[in-house]
Amino acid sequence: MQHIISEINERLSYLKKLEVQTEKTFKENLLKGRIKINASSKYPQIYLITKSKDLNGKYLGKKDANMISRYCQRDYSKRVLKKIQDLINKLEKFLSALPSELCFASLENFLAEKNQVRRKYLTDSVLSDEEFVKAWLFVKYKGKAFLETNSELVTDRGERVRSKSEMLIANKLASLGIPYRYEFPHKLRDRHGLKITVYPDFTLLNKETRKEIILEHFGRMDDPEYVSHTLEKLNLYGRNGIFPGSRFLFTTETSRHPFDMRLFEKQLKGAGII
């Protein structure tokens, strides 16, 4: 629930900034009267009406384009400002009406904090986020074997990885507090419907949603054979309903374009992991 509240607050912040900008534009175009547009003919006729009793007004032609633009901008800004303020009001009312229970980091944390003594006697005891992460990380598994020719690169957590970029990724995930498994086996179905095992570079855990995200680093994208293998892997993921987005992230590099850490962090943020 907390991630939904965060998104609403982000939207609210954006609307308030937009409100300030729109109000400024509106005040810059405080004009007397209004324009009337007669669109019944082939060429729309535009008139400026400054007196309430004046039904026709003054005709505005091409030479008055700047004036017409200012009146149109004023009217547009007025309508937009009203809509923005209405949305802000509704969102603020919605947030203020939320029960306090829904404002916890997660419902699981709220439930897990209750009846600490009784919890161990319950068969359906709910795990807190911290307990869930520990259990997830505690799972034992067998990854891919390393060859003698593979480089000896070790992460800050003491894991052996296959490339410098993978080491950088692992260390960044650890520093951000994002739970991950290196080369954890996943069962997928190939084009013939047969089950096969794949070992993504990383499997991440979104602590808030408790969903797993696959992260692949494609590090030799200037190698045609490697690119062909990468496309096959992407197709395999696609056939299993795993597409780039919230469930699947990937990074790339070539000899001329190294791994971009800042872009990687933006991906994590875009996927809602940080």
mmCIF file with all atom_site columns, C-alpha atoms in Angstrom, residues 19 27 40 42 66 103 117 120 131 173 191 205 224:
data_model
loop_
_atom_site.group_PDB
_atom_site.id
_atom_site.type_symbol
_atom_site.label_atom_id
_atom_site.label_alt_id
_atom_site.label_comp_id
_atom_site.label_asym_id
_atom_site.label_entity_id
_atom_site.label_seq_id
_atom_site.pdbx_PDB_ins_code
_atom_site.Cartn_x
_atom_site.Cartn_y
_atom_site.Cartn_z
_atom_site.occupancy
_atom_site.B_iso_or_equiv
_atom_site.pdbx_formal_charge
_atom_site.auth_seq_id
_atom_site.auth_comp_id
_atom_site.auth_asym_id
_atom_site.auth_atom_id
_atom_site.pdbx_PDB_model_num
ATOM 1  C CA . GLU A 1 19  ? -0.582  24.837  -10.404 1.00 0.00 ? 19  GLU A CA 1
ATOM 2  C CA . LYS A 1 27  ? -1.909  36.268  -14.215 1.00 0.00 ? 27  LYS A CA 1
ATOM 3  C CA . SER A 1 40  ? -20.186 28.520  -38.682 1.00 0.00 ? 40  SER A CA 1
ATOM 4  C CA . LYS A 1 42  ? -15.639 28.284  -43.811 1.00 0.00 ? 42  LYS A CA 1
ATOM 5  C CA . ASN A 1 66  ? -0.893  38.157  -30.885 1.00 0.00 ? 66  ASN A CA 1
ATOM 6  C CA . CYS A 1 103 ? 0.067   4.081   6.085   1.00 0.00 ? 103 CYS A CA 1
ATOM 7  C CA . VAL A 1 117 ? 4.328   -13.706 22.083  1.00 0.00 ? 117 VAL A CA 1
ATOM 8  C CA . LYS A 1 120 ? 5.039   -18.383 17.365  1.00 0.00 ? 120 LYS A CA 1
ATOM 9  C CA . GLU A 1 131 ? 11.644  -11.685 8.099   1.00 0.00 ? 131 GLU A CA 1
ATOM 10 C CA . LEU A 1 173 ? 22.551  -3.603  -5.178  1.00 0.00 ? 173 LEU A CA 1
ATOM 11 C CA . ARG A 1 191 ? 9.609   -22.944 -27.988 1.00 0.00 ? 191 ARG A CA 1
ATOM 12 C CA . LEU A 1 205 ? 13.445  -8.959  -4.691  1.00 0.00 ? 205 LEU A CA 1
ATOM 13 C CA . PRO A 1 224 ? 27.648  -10.784 -33.324 1.00 0.00 ? 224 PRO A CA 1
#
